[in-house]
mmCIF file of C-alpha atoms in Angstrom:
data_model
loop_
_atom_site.group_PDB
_atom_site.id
_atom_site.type_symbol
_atom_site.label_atom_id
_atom_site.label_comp_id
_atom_site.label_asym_id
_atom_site.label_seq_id
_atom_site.Cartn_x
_atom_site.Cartn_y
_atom_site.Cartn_z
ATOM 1 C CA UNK A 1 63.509 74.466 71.415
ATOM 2 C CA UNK A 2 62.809 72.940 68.125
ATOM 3 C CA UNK A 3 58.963 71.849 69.472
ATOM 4 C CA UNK A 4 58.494 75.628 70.763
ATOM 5 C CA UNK A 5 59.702 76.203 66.400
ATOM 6 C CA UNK A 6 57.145 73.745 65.637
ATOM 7 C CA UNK A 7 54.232 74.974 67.829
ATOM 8 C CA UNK A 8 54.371 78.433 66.324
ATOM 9 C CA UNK A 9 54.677 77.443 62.878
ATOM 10 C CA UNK A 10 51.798 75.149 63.360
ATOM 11 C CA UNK A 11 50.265 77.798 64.785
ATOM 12 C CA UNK A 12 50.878 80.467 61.962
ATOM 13 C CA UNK A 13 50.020 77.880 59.176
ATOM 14 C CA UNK A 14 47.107 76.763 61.160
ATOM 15 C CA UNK A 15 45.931 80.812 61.836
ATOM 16 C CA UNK A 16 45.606 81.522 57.484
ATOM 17 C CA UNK A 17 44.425 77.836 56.862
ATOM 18 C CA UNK A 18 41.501 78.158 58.938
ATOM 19 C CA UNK A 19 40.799 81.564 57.325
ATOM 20 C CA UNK A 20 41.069 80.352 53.765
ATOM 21 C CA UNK A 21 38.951 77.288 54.442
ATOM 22 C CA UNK A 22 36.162 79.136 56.123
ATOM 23 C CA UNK A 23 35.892 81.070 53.325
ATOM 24 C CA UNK A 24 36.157 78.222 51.180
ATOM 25 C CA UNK A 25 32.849 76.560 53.159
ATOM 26 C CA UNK A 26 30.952 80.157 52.886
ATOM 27 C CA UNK A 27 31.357 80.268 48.899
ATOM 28 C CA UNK A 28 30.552 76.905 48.507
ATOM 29 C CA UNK A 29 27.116 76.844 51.334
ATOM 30 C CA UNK A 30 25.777 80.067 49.692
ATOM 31 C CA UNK A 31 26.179 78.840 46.094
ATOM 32 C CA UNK A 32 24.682 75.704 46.980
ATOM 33 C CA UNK A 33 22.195 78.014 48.091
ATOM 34 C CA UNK A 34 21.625 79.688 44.849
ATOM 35 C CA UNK A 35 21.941 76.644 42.748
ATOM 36 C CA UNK A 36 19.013 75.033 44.507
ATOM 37 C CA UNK A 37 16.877 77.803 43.540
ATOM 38 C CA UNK A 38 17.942 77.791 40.487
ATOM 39 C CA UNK A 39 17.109 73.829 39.991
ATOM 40 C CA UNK A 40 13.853 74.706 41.765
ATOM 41 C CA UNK A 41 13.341 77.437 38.563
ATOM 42 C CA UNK A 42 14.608 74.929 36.153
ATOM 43 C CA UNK A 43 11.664 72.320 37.111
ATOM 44 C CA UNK A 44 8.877 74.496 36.800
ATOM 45 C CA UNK A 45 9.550 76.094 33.218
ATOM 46 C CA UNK A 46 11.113 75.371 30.198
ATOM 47 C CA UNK A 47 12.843 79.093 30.169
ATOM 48 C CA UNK A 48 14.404 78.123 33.847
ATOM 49 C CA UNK A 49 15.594 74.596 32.137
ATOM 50 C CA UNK A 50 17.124 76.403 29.126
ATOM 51 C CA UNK A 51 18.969 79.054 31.375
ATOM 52 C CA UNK A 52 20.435 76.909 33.796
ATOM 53 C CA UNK A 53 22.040 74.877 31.066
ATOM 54 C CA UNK A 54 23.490 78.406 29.595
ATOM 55 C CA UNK A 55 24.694 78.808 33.249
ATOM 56 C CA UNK A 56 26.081 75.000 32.606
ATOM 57 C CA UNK A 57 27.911 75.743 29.465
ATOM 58 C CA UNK A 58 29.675 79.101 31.071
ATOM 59 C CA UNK A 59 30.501 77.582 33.832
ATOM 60 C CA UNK A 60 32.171 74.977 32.120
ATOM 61 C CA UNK A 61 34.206 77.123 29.902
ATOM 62 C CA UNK A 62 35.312 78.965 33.707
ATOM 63 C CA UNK A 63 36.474 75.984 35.537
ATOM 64 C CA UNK A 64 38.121 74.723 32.203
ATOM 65 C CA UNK A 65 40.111 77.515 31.514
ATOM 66 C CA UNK A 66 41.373 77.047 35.167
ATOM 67 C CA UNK A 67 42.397 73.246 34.811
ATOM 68 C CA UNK A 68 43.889 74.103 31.494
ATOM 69 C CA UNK A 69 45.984 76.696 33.137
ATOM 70 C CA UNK A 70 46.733 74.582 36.371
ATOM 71 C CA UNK A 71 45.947 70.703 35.635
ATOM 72 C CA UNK A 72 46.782 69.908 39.091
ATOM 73 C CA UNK A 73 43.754 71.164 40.676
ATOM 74 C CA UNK A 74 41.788 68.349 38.971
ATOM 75 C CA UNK A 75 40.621 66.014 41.353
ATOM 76 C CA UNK A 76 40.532 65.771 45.278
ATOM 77 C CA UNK A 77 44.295 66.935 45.276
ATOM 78 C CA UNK A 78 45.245 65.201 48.175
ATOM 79 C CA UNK A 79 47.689 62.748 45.450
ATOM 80 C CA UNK A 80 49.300 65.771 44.479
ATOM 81 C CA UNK A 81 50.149 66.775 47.949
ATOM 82 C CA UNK A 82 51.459 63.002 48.410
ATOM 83 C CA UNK A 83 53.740 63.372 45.447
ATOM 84 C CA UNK A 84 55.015 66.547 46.697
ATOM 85 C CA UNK A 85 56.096 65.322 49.966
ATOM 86 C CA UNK A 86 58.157 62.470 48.053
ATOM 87 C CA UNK A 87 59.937 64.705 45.202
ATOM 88 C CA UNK A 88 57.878 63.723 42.338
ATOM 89 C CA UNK A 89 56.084 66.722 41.689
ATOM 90 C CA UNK A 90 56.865 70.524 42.155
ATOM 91 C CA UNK A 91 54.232 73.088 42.163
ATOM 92 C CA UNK A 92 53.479 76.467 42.014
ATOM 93 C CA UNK A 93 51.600 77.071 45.621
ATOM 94 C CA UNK A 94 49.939 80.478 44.922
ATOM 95 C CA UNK A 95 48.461 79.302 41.580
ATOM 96 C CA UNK A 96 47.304 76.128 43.177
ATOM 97 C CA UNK A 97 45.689 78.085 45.910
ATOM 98 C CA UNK A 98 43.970 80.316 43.730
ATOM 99 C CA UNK A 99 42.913 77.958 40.924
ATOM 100 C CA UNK A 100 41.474 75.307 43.175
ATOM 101 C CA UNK A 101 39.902 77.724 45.570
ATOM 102 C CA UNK A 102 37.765 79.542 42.793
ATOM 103 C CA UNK A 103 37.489 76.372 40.466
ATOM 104 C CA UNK A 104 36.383 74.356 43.454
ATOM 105 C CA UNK A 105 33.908 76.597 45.144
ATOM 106 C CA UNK A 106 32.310 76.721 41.373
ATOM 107 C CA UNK A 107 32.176 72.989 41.304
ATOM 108 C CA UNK A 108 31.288 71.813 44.283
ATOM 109 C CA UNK A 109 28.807 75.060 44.866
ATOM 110 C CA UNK A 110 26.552 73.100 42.195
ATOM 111 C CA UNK A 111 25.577 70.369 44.220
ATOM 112 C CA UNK A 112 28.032 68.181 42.146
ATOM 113 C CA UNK A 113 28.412 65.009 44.498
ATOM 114 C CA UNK A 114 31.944 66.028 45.675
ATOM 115 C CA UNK A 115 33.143 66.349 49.159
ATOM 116 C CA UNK A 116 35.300 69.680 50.280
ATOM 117 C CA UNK A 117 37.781 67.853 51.797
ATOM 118 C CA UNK A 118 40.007 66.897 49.178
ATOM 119 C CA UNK A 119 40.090 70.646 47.882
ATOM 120 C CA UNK A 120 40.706 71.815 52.022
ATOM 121 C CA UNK A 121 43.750 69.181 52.090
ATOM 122 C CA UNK A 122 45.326 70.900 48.981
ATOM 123 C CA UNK A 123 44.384 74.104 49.956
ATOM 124 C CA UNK A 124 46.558 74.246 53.174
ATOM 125 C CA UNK A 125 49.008 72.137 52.022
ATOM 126 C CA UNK A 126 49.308 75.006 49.621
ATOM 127 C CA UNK A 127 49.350 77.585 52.390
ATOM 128 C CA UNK A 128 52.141 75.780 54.238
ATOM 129 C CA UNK A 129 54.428 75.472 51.226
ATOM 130 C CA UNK A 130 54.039 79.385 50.561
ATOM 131 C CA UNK A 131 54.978 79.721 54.244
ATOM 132 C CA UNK A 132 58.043 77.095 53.822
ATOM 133 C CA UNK A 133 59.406 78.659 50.928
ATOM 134 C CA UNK A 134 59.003 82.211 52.112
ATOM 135 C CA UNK A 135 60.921 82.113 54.966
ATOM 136 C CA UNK A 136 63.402 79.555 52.477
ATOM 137 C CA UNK A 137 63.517 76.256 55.170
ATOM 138 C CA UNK A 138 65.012 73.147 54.561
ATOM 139 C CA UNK A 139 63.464 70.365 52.500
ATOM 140 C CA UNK A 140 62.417 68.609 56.065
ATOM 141 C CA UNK A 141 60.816 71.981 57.489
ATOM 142 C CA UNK A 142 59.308 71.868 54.014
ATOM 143 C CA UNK A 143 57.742 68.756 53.661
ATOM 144 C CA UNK A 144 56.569 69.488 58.061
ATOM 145 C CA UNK A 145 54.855 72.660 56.840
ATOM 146 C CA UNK A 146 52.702 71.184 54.125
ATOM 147 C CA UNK A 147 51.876 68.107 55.638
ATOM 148 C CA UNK A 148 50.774 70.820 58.734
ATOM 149 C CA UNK A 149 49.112 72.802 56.215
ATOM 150 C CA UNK A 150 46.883 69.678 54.937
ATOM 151 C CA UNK A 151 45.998 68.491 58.512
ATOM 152 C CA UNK A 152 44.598 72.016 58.990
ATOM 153 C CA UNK A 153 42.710 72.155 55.834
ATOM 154 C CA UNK A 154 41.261 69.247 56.817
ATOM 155 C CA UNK A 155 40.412 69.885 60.629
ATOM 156 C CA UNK A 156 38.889 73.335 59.125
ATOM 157 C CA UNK A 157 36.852 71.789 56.559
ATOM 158 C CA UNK A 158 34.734 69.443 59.261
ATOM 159 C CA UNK A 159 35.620 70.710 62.319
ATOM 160 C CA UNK A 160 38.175 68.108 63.837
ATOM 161 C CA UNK A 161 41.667 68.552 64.376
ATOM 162 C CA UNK A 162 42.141 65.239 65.906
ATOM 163 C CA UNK A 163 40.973 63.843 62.628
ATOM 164 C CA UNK A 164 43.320 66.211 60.422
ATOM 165 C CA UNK A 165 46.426 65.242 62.607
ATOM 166 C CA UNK A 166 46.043 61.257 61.903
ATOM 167 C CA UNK A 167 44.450 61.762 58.540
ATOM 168 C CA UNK A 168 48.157 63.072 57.716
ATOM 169 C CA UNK A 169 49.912 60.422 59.955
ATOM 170 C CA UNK A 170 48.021 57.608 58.520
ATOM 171 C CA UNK A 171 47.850 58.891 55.120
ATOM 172 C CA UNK A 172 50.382 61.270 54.280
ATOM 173 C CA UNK A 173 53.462 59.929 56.397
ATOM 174 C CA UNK A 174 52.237 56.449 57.402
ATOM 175 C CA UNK A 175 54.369 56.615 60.638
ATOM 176 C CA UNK A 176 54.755 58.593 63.678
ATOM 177 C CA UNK A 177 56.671 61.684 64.651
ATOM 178 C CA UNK A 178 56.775 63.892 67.579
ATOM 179 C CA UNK A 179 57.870 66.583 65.551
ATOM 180 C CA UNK A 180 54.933 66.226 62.677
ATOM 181 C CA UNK A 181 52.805 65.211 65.499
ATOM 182 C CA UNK A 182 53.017 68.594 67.023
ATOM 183 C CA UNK A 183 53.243 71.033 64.763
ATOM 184 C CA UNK A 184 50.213 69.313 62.379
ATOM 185 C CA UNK A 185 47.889 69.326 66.477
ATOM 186 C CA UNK A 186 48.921 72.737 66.444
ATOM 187 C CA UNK A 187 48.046 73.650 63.435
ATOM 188 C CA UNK A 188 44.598 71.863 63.495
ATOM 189 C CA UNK A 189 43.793 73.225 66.752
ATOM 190 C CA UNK A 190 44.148 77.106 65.604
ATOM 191 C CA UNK A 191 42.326 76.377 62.284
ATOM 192 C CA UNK A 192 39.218 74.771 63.971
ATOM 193 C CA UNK A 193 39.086 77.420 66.235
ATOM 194 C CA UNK A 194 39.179 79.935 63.369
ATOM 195 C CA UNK A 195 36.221 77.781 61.734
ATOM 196 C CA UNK A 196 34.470 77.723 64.734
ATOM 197 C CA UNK A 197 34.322 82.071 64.978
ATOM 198 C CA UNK A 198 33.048 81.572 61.171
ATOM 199 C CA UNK A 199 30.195 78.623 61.790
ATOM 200 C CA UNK A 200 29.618 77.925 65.403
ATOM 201 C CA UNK A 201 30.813 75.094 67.925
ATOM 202 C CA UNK A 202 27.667 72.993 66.597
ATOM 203 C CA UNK A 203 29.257 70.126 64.283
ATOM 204 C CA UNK A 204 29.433 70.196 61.216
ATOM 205 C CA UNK A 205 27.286 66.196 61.358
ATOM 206 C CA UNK A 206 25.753 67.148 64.057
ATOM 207 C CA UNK A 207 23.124 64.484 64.783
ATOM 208 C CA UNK A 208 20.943 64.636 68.405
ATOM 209 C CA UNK A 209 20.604 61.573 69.979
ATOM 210 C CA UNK A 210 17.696 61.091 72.388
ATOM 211 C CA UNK A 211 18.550 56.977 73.000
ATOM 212 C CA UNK A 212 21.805 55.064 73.298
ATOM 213 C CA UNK A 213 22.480 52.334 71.413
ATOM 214 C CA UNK A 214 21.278 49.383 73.471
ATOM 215 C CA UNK A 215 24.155 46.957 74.328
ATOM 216 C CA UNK A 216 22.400 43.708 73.784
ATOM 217 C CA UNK A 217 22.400 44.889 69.707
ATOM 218 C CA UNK A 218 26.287 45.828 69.239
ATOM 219 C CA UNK A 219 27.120 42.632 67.674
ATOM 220 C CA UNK A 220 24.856 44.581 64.690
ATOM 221 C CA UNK A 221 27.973 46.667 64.326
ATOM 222 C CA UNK A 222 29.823 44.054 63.493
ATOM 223 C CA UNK A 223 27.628 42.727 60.397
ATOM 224 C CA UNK A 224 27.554 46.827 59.750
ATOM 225 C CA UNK A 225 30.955 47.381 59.367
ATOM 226 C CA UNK A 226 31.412 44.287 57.201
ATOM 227 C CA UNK A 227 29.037 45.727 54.725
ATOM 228 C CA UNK A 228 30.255 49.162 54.574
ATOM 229 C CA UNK A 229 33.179 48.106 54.372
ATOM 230 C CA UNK A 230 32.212 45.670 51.297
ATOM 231 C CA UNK A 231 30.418 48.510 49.766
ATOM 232 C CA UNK A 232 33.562 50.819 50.469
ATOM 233 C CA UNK A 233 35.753 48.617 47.969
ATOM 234 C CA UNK A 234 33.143 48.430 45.626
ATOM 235 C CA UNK A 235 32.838 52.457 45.788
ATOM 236 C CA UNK A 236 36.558 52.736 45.563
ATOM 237 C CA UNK A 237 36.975 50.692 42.566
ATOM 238 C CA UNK A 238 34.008 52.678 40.708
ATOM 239 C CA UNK A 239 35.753 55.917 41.300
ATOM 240 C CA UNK A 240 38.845 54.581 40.705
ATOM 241 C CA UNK A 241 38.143 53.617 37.291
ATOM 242 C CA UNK A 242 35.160 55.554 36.095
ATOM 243 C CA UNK A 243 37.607 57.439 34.178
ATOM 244 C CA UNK A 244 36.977 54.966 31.261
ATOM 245 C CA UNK A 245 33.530 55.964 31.033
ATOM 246 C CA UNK A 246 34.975 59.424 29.734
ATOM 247 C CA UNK A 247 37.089 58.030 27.390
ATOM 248 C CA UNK A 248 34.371 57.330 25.006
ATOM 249 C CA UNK A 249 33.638 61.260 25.551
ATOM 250 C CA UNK A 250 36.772 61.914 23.430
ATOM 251 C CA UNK A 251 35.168 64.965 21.256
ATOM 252 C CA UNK A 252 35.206 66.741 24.713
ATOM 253 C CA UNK A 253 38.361 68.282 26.019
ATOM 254 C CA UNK A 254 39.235 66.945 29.405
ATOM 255 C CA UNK A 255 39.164 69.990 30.861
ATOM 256 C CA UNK A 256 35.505 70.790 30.094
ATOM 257 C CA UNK A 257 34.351 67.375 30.653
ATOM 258 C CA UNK A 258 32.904 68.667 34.073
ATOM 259 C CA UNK A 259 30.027 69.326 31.651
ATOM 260 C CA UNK A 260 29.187 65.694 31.906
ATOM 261 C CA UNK A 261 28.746 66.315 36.003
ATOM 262 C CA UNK A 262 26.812 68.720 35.413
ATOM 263 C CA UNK A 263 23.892 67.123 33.031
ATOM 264 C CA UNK A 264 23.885 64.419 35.029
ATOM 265 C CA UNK A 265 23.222 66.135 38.341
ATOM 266 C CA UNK A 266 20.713 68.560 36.805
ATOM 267 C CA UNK A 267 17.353 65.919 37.514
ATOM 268 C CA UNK A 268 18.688 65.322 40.659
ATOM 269 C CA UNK A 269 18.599 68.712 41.457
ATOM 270 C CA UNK A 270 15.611 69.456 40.143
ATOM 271 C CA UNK A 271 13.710 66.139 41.488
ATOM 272 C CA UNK A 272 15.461 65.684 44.827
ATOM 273 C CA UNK A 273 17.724 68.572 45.835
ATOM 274 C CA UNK A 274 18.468 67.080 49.231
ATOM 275 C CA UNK A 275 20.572 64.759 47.721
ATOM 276 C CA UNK A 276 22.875 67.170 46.396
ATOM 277 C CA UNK A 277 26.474 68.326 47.968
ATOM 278 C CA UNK A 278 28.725 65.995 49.505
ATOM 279 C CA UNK A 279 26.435 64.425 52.067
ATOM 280 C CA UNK A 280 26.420 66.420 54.934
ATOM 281 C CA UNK A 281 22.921 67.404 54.394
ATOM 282 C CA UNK A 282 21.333 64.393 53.697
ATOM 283 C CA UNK A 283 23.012 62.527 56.770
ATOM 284 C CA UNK A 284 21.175 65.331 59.038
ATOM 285 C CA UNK A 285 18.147 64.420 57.155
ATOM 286 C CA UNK A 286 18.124 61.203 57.556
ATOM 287 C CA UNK A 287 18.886 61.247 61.492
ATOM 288 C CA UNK A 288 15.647 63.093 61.927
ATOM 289 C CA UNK A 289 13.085 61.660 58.827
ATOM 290 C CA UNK A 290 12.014 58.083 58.721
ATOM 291 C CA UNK A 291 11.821 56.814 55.105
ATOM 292 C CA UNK A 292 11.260 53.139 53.745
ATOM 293 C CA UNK A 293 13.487 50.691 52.847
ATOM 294 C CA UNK A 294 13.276 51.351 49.479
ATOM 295 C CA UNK A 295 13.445 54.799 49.627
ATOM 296 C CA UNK A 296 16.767 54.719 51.014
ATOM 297 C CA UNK A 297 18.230 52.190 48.807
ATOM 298 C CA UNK A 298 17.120 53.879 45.960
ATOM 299 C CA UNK A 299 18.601 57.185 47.491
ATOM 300 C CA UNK A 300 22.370 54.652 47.849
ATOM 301 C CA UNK A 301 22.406 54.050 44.021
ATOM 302 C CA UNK A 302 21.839 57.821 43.510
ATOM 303 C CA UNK A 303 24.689 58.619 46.020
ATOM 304 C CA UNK A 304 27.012 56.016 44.525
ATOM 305 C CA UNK A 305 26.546 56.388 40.866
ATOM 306 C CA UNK A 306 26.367 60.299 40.260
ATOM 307 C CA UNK A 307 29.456 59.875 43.123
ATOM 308 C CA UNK A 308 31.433 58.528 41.262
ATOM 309 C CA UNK A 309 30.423 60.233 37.438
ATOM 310 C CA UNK A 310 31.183 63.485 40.034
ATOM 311 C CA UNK A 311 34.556 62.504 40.517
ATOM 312 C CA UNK A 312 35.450 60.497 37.212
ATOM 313 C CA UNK A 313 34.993 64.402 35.489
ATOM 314 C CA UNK A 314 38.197 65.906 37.353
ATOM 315 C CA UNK A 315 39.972 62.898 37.525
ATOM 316 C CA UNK A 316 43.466 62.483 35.666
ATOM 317 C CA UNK A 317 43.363 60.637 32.163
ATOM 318 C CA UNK A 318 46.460 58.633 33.569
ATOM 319 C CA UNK A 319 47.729 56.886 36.914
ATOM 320 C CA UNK A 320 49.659 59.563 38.310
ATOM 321 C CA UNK A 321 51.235 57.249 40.345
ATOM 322 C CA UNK A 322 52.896 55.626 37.533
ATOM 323 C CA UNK A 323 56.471 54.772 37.695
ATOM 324 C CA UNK A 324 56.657 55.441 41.871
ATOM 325 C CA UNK A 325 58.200 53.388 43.898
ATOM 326 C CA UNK A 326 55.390 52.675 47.096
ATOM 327 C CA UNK A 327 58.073 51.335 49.050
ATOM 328 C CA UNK A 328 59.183 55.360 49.096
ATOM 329 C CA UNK A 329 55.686 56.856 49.969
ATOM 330 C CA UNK A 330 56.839 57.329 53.614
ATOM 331 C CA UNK A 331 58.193 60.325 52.978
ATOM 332 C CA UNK A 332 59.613 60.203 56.363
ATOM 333 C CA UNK A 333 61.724 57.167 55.968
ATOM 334 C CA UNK A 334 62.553 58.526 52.227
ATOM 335 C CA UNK A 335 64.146 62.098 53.649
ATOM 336 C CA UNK A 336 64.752 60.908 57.048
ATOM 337 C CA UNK A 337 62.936 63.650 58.686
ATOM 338 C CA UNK A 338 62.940 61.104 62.024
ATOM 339 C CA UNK A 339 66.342 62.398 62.848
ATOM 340 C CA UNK A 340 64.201 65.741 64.277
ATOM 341 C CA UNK A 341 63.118 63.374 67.003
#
């Protein structure tokens, strides 16, 4: 009986996730849309250069109004959502969802190097906590609904549900439960399938393959995934602690110091407007365009440097994880929630 409970929560949670989040995606595609032509206006006169920096400074003043308000929406958000499941932060749901949805659609809409998957995490996470406290469950059915509520955002946000249900085991929880296994599957099923009535079955990386990868060369994956995952640490430690670049920017509140993002992504937009977004785009360009060595190594940098200046401007002052005991980030070992099983 409690699984059938779980399935149709899951199910319910899953049902407005997918909604929210496909909504999310439509904002953010069609004013990526408009910002490009914009850019496109801003490189071919002086007028378009001055009014897109107008547009800059107003849109600045938007989003920081919203972070001043609701601090918590800086960032990916999926940190907050960790803190939440272990007691060491208590938000306000509704004012997260709102906040992040319209000062992350702004943001990300730009072409700011961000990725919408952070925001989707937070997003149903925030659905699944209004849900939760709603219908006034325990602290267990609690924590099950927003960790449900982030594995949707996430299966919405790209498309895969498998990938939302162990993003939240392996991330969230770091262990396995029937119970979480369930109702997070349901929920990510029902939100894809909402996404998928809003943007198709096609993938959101869809790339067409017209040859398998010859067997004689997978030992190349190996040397592959060494360097990724080289460059990976290196990426993680530049977002990580690009924060320090900002505090030189002290004259600038931190809530307005998206400006920064902004400037710096304004050439890039104007120059090479494929880059912009979170990458989605430029991997489907580059599975169909052959460019030079160079080229692409030159397009890396850009990637990894206006990556991480993109995510340094919404990215707390301080370690939120400060004074947390790691050995208590299982939130299922923390509240017991394995006695469900």
């Amino acid at each position: 009986m409690t699984r059938l409970i779980a399935v149709k929560r899951g199910l319910l949670v899953g049902l407005f996730v997918g909604i929210i989040i496909s909504f999310f995606r439509f904002t953010i595609n069609n004013l990526l849309v408009i910002w490009k032509q914009l850019y496109h206006f801003a490189g071919t006169s002086i007028s378009g250069l001055i009014l897109i920096i107008i547009f800059f400074i107003i849109l600045t003043f938007i989003i920081g109004q919203f972070i001043k308000f609701n601090p918590h929406i800086m960032g990916s958000g999926i940190p907050e959502v960790e803190l939440q499941l272990i007691d060491r932060l208590k938000l306000n749901p509704i004012s997260i969802l709102v906040s992040k949805f319209i000062a992350g659609s702004l943001s990300i809409g730009t072409g700011g190097f961000l990725g919408r998957e952070g925001p989707s995490v937070q997003l149903g996470a925030a659905v699944g906590q209004i849900y939760a406290e709603k219908f006034r469950l325990t602290d267990n059915d609690w924590r099950l609904l927003v960790a449900t509520g982030a594995a949707s955002g996430l299966s919405a946000a790209f498309g895969a549900p498998l990938a939302g249900t162990m993003f939240v085991l392996e991330e969230i929880s770091h262990s396995f439960s029937s119970i979480l296994w369930i109702e997070a599957l349901s929920g990510s099923l029902i939100s894809d399938m909402v996404a998928d009535q809003f943007f198709g079955l096609r993938p959101v990386l869809y790339i067409h393959y017209e040859n398998s990868f010859p067997l004689r060369y997978y030992w190349l994956l190996l040397i592959l995934g060494l360097i990724l995952g080289i460059l990976g640490y290196f990426y993680q430690k530049a977002t990580l602690n690009v924060h320090f670049l900002y505090n030189f920017l002290g004259r600038i509140s931190r809530e307005n110091q998206i400006i920064v993002m902004l400037m710096s992504i304004l050439p890039v937009g104007i120059f090479y407007p494929q880059l912009l977004g979170g990458g989605e785009n430029l991997i489907k360009v580059l599975s169909t365009t052959k460019i030079s060595l160079s080229v692409g190594i030159a397009f890396l940098l850009i990637r990894f440097i206006f990556s991480a200046i993109s995510f340094g401007s919404g990215a707390p002052k301080v370690n939120i994880y400060a004074n947390i005991d790691f050995r208590c980030i299982n939130w299922f070992n923390c509240r017991k929630i394995n006695d469900y099983v």
